[in-house]
């Protein structure tokens, strides 16, 4: 059952509360200070629009992780390992969001496609982290050998 409450202000009415039982994708909107409308949330019912919106949001987050991966492609910096680990954590977080939150809105094929992209990126990040650890270990062994030879 739907219900709403109007509040009379002078000659205008203001919507005070609105209860709804609409099943759909709840999408929060960032507030715009210039706008005269104060919209906090939109409920999207069309499955095609929901899928496109989820894919758009996924691609933005995925692109940020890929940029982090390529920015840390040099294995010389000490912060590289921690940045790669943070990117790996972000991949895991994004995967759980897709599985838990978006599963009911996405078709099986689209869900598998997004999870496959994340799995490939996760494997690349793991390989990069292992390479970084091996490189650091080799540097440490080389330093120890130089110190022993002196």
PDB file of C-alpha atoms in Angstrom:
ATOM      1  CA  UNK A   1       0.000   0.000   0.000  1.00  0.00           C
ATOM      2  CA  UNK A   2       1.318   3.422  -0.919  1.00  0.00           C
ATOM      3  CA  UNK A   3       0.874   6.434   1.318  1.00  0.00           C
ATOM      4  CA  UNK A   4       2.111   9.967   1.447  1.00  0.00           C
ATOM      5  CA  UNK A   5       1.811  13.036   3.643  1.00  0.00           C
ATOM      6  CA  UNK A   6       1.465  16.581   2.339  1.00  0.00           C
ATOM      7  CA  UNK A   7       2.232  19.656   4.390  1.00  0.00           C
ATOM      8  CA  UNK A   8       0.578  22.969   3.537  1.00  0.00           C
ATOM      9  CA  UNK A   9       2.909  25.960   3.446  1.00  0.00           C
ATOM     10  CA  UNK A  10       0.960  29.143   2.673  1.00  0.00           C
ATOM     11  CA  UNK A  11      -0.583  28.403  -0.731  1.00  0.00           C
ATOM     12  CA  UNK A  12       1.881  25.629  -1.635  1.00  0.00           C
ATOM     13  CA  UNK A  13       1.959  22.007  -0.612  1.00  0.00           C
ATOM     14  CA  UNK A  14       5.136  20.166   0.293  1.00  0.00           C
ATOM     15  CA  UNK A  15       5.586  16.408   0.184  1.00  0.00           C
ATOM     16  CA  UNK A  16       6.617  15.462   3.692  1.00  0.00           C
ATOM     17  CA  UNK A  17       6.809  11.686   3.468  1.00  0.00           C
ATOM     18  CA  UNK A  18       6.086   9.018   0.901  1.00  0.00           C
ATOM     19  CA  UNK A  19       5.937   5.301   1.599  1.00  0.00           C
ATOM     20  CA  UNK A  20       6.250   2.972  -1.349  1.00  0.00           C
ATOM     21  CA  UNK A  21       6.587  -0.717  -2.021  1.00  0.00           C
ATOM     22  CA  UNK A  22       8.328  -0.609  -5.368  1.00  0.00           C
ATOM     23  CA  UNK A  23      10.790  -3.369  -6.145  1.00  0.00           C
ATOM     24  CA  UNK A  24      13.726  -2.087  -8.117  1.00  0.00           C
ATOM     25  CA  UNK A  25      17.275  -0.817  -7.957  1.00  0.00           C
ATOM     26  CA  UNK A  26      17.742   1.944  -5.375  1.00  0.00           C
ATOM     27  CA  UNK A  27      20.236   4.465  -6.720  1.00  0.00           C
ATOM     28  CA  UNK A  28      21.461   7.253  -4.473  1.00  0.00           C
ATOM     29  CA  UNK A  29      22.114  10.599  -6.126  1.00  0.00           C
ATOM     30  CA  UNK A  30      24.793  13.049  -5.088  1.00  0.00           C
ATOM     31  CA  UNK A  31      23.260  16.314  -3.979  1.00  0.00           C
ATOM     32  CA  UNK A  32      23.677  19.241  -6.320  1.00  0.00           C
ATOM     33  CA  UNK A  33      23.722  22.611  -4.596  1.00  0.00           C
ATOM     34  CA  UNK A  34      22.606  24.507  -7.689  1.00  0.00           C
ATOM     35  CA  UNK A  35      19.500  22.401  -8.191  1.00  0.00           C
ATOM     36  CA  UNK A  36      16.215  23.520  -6.720  1.00  0.00           C
ATOM     37  CA  UNK A  37      15.086  19.888  -6.442  1.00  0.00           C
ATOM     38  CA  UNK A  38      16.482  17.903  -3.550  1.00  0.00           C
ATOM     39  CA  UNK A  39      16.518  14.313  -4.786  1.00  0.00           C
ATOM     40  CA  UNK A  40      18.161  11.767  -2.514  1.00  0.00           C
ATOM     41  CA  UNK A  41      17.298   8.484  -4.186  1.00  0.00           C
ATOM     42  CA  UNK A  42      15.809   7.143  -7.402  1.00  0.00           C
ATOM     43  CA  UNK A  43      14.261   3.709  -7.802  1.00  0.00           C
ATOM     44  CA  UNK A  44      14.917   2.238 -11.234  1.00  0.00           C
ATOM     45  CA  UNK A  45      12.540  -0.479 -12.372  1.00  0.00           C
ATOM     46  CA  UNK A  46      13.580  -1.082 -16.000  1.00  0.00           C
ATOM     47  CA  UNK A  47      15.989  -4.093 -16.057  1.00  0.00           C
ATOM     48  CA  UNK A  48      17.909  -2.802 -19.078  1.00  0.00           C
ATOM     49  CA  UNK A  49      18.588   0.561 -17.446  1.00  0.00           C
ATOM     50  CA  UNK A  50      19.584  -1.180 -14.217  1.00  0.00           C
ATOM     51  CA  UNK A  51      22.039  -3.423 -16.071  1.00  0.00           C
ATOM     52  CA  UNK A  52      23.553  -0.475 -17.947  1.00  0.00           C
ATOM     53  CA  UNK A  53      23.883   1.555 -14.744  1.00  0.00           C
ATOM     54  CA  UNK A  54      25.537  -1.308 -12.866  1.00  0.00           C
ATOM     55  CA  UNK A  55      27.940  -1.929 -15.774  1.00  0.00           C
ATOM     56  CA  UNK A  56      28.785   1.779 -15.950  1.00  0.00           C
ATOM     57  CA  UNK A  57      29.544   1.918 -12.214  1.00  0.00           C
ATOM     58  CA  UNK A  58      31.518  -1.324 -12.434  1.00  0.00           C
ATOM     59  CA  UNK A  59      33.594  -0.033 -15.358  1.00  0.00           C
ATOM     60  CA  UNK A  60      34.465   3.171 -13.473  1.00  0.00           C
ATOM     61  CA  UNK A  61      35.690   1.203 -10.450  1.00  0.00           C
ATOM     62  CA  UNK A  62      37.449  -1.366 -12.646  1.00  0.00           C
ATOM     63  CA  UNK A  63      39.232   1.419 -14.547  1.00  0.00           C
ATOM     64  CA  UNK A  64      40.531   2.905 -11.280  1.00  0.00           C
ATOM     65  CA  UNK A  65      41.981  -0.471 -10.271  1.00  0.00           C
ATOM     66  CA  UNK A  66      43.596  -0.945 -13.699  1.00  0.00           C
ATOM     67  CA  UNK A  67      45.127   2.546 -13.490  1.00  0.00           C
ATOM     68  CA  UNK A  68      46.538   1.659 -10.070  1.00  0.00           C
ATOM     69  CA  UNK A  69      47.959  -1.539 -11.578  1.00  0.00           C
ATOM     70  CA  UNK A  70      49.713   0.314 -14.405  1.00  0.00           C
ATOM     71  CA  UNK A  71      50.913   3.162 -12.188  1.00  0.00           C
ATOM     72  CA  UNK A  72      52.643   0.576 -10.013  1.00  0.00           C
ATOM     73  CA  UNK A  73      54.167  -1.306 -12.917  1.00  0.00           C
ATOM     74  CA  UNK A  74      57.683  -0.276 -11.903  1.00  0.00           C
ATOM     75  CA  UNK A  75      58.917  -2.610  -9.211  1.00  0.00           C
ATOM     76  CA  UNK A  76      61.379  -0.149  -7.694  1.00  0.00           C
ATOM     77  CA  UNK A  77      59.230   1.750  -5.236  1.00  0.00           C
ATOM     78  CA  UNK A  78      58.658   0.503  -1.678  1.00  0.00           C
ATOM     79  CA  UNK A  79      55.000   1.567  -1.744  1.00  0.00           C
ATOM     80  CA  UNK A  80      54.375  -0.592  -4.822  1.00  0.00           C
ATOM     81  CA  UNK A  81      53.648  -3.700  -2.779  1.00  0.00           C
ATOM     82  CA  UNK A  82      51.147  -1.973  -0.517  1.00  0.00           C
ATOM     83  CA  UNK A  83      49.428  -0.290  -3.477  1.00  0.00           C
ATOM     84  CA  UNK A  84      49.126  -3.618  -5.283  1.00  0.00           C
ATOM     85  CA  UNK A  85      47.718  -5.233  -2.141  1.00  0.00           C
ATOM     86  CA  UNK A  86      45.169  -2.415  -1.837  1.00  0.00           C
ATOM     87  CA  UNK A  87      44.188  -2.943  -5.475  1.00  0.00           C
ATOM     88  CA  UNK A  88      43.793  -6.672  -4.804  1.00  0.00           C
ATOM     89  CA  UNK A  89      41.564  -5.903  -1.808  1.00  0.00           C
ATOM     90  CA  UNK A  90      39.504  -3.566  -3.990  1.00  0.00           C
ATOM     91  CA  UNK A  91      39.035  -6.364  -6.548  1.00  0.00           C
ATOM     92  CA  UNK A  92      37.805  -8.684  -3.789  1.00  0.00           C
ATOM     93  CA  UNK A  93      35.438  -6.004  -2.483  1.00  0.00           C
ATOM     94  CA  UNK A  94      34.064  -5.349  -5.962  1.00  0.00           C
ATOM     95  CA  UNK A  95      33.519  -9.082  -6.499  1.00  0.00           C
ATOM     96  CA  UNK A  96      31.522  -9.409  -3.275  1.00  0.00           C
ATOM     97  CA  UNK A  97      29.401  -6.388  -4.248  1.00  0.00           C
ATOM     98  CA  UNK A  98      28.581  -7.990  -7.592  1.00  0.00           C
ATOM     99  CA  UNK A  99      27.756 -11.341  -6.012  1.00  0.00           C
ATOM    100  CA  UNK A 100      25.755 -10.051  -3.043  1.00  0.00           C
ATOM    101  CA  UNK A 101      24.157  -6.813  -4.207  1.00  0.00           C
ATOM    102  CA  UNK A 102      23.909  -6.883  -8.005  1.00  0.00           C
ATOM    103  CA  UNK A 103      23.213 -10.578  -8.589  1.00  0.00           C
ATOM    104  CA  UNK A 104      19.434 -10.161  -8.535  1.00  0.00           C
ATOM    105  CA  UNK A 105      19.568  -7.332 -11.086  1.00  0.00           C
ATOM    106  CA  UNK A 106      22.050  -8.779 -13.600  1.00  0.00           C
ATOM    107  CA  UNK A 107      21.543 -11.575 -16.065  1.00  0.00           C
ATOM    108  CA  UNK A 108      23.700 -14.648 -15.482  1.00  0.00           C
ATOM    109  CA  UNK A 109      25.785 -14.014 -18.620  1.00  0.00           C
ATOM    110  CA  UNK A 110      26.542 -10.397 -17.668  1.00  0.00           C
ATOM    111  CA  UNK A 111      27.409 -11.376 -14.097  1.00  0.00           C
ATOM    112  CA  UNK A 112      29.817 -14.050 -15.335  1.00  0.00           C
ATOM    113  CA  UNK A 113      31.409 -11.546 -17.717  1.00  0.00           C
ATOM    114  CA  UNK A 114      32.052  -9.024 -14.928  1.00  0.00           C
ATOM    115  CA  UNK A 115      33.375 -11.700 -12.572  1.00  0.00           C
ATOM    116  CA  UNK A 116      35.659 -13.032 -15.321  1.00  0.00           C
ATOM    117  CA  UNK A 117      37.143  -9.559 -15.839  1.00  0.00           C
ATOM    118  CA  UNK A 118      37.794  -9.320 -12.108  1.00  0.00           C
ATOM    119  CA  UNK A 119      39.358 -12.797 -11.992  1.00  0.00           C
ATOM    120  CA  UNK A 120      41.790 -11.899 -14.798  1.00  0.00           C
ATOM    121  CA  UNK A 121      42.764  -8.663 -13.050  1.00  0.00           C
ATOM    122  CA  UNK A 122      43.138 -10.493  -9.730  1.00  0.00           C
ATOM    123  CA  UNK A 123      45.490 -13.048 -11.308  1.00  0.00           C
ATOM    124  CA  UNK A 124      47.584 -10.273 -12.876  1.00  0.00           C
ATOM    125  CA  UNK A 125      47.811  -8.469  -9.537  1.00  0.00           C
ATOM    126  CA  UNK A 126      48.862 -11.660  -7.753  1.00  0.00           C
ATOM    127  CA  UNK A 127      51.580 -12.327 -10.348  1.00  0.00           C
ATOM    128  CA  UNK A 128      52.803  -8.742  -9.983  1.00  0.00           C
ATOM    129  CA  UNK A 129      52.903  -9.042  -6.181  1.00  0.00           C
ATOM    130  CA  UNK A 130      54.836 -12.321  -6.371  1.00  0.00           C
ATOM    131  CA  UNK A 131      57.309 -10.777  -8.841  1.00  0.00           C
ATOM    132  CA  UNK A 132      57.762  -7.813  -6.519  1.00  0.00           C
ATOM    133  CA  UNK A 133      58.406 -10.068  -3.507  1.00  0.00           C
ATOM    134  CA  UNK A 134      60.898 -12.192  -5.465  1.00  0.00           C
ATOM    135  CA  UNK A 135      62.723  -9.083  -6.650  1.00  0.00           C
ATOM    136  CA  UNK A 136      62.967  -7.742  -3.095  1.00  0.00           C
ATOM    137  CA  UNK A 137      64.176 -11.116  -1.845  1.00  0.00           C
ATOM    138  CA  UNK A 138      66.875 -11.253  -4.541  1.00  0.00           C
ATOM    139  CA  UNK A 139      68.014  -7.734  -3.654  1.00  0.00           C
ATOM    140  CA  UNK A 140      68.233  -8.732  -0.001  1.00  0.00           C
ATOM    141  CA  UNK A 141      70.235 -11.869  -0.869  1.00  0.00           C
ATOM    142  CA  UNK A 142      72.607  -9.831  -3.051  1.00  0.00           C
ATOM    143  CA  UNK A 143      73.184  -7.360  -0.212  1.00  0.00           C
ATOM    144  CA  UNK A 144      73.881 -10.193   2.216  1.00  0.00           C
ATOM    145  CA  UNK A 145      76.375 -11.797  -0.191  1.00  0.00           C
ATOM    146  CA  UNK A 146      78.184  -8.487  -0.685  1.00  0.00           C
ATOM    147  CA  UNK A 147      78.410  -7.982   3.073  1.00  0.00           C
ATOM    148  CA  UNK A 148      79.760 -11.520   3.571  1.00  0.00           C
ATOM    149  CA  UNK A 149      82.409 -11.126   0.883  1.00  0.00           C
ATOM    150  CA  UNK A 150      83.842  -8.029   2.571  1.00  0.00           C
TER     151      UNK A 150
END
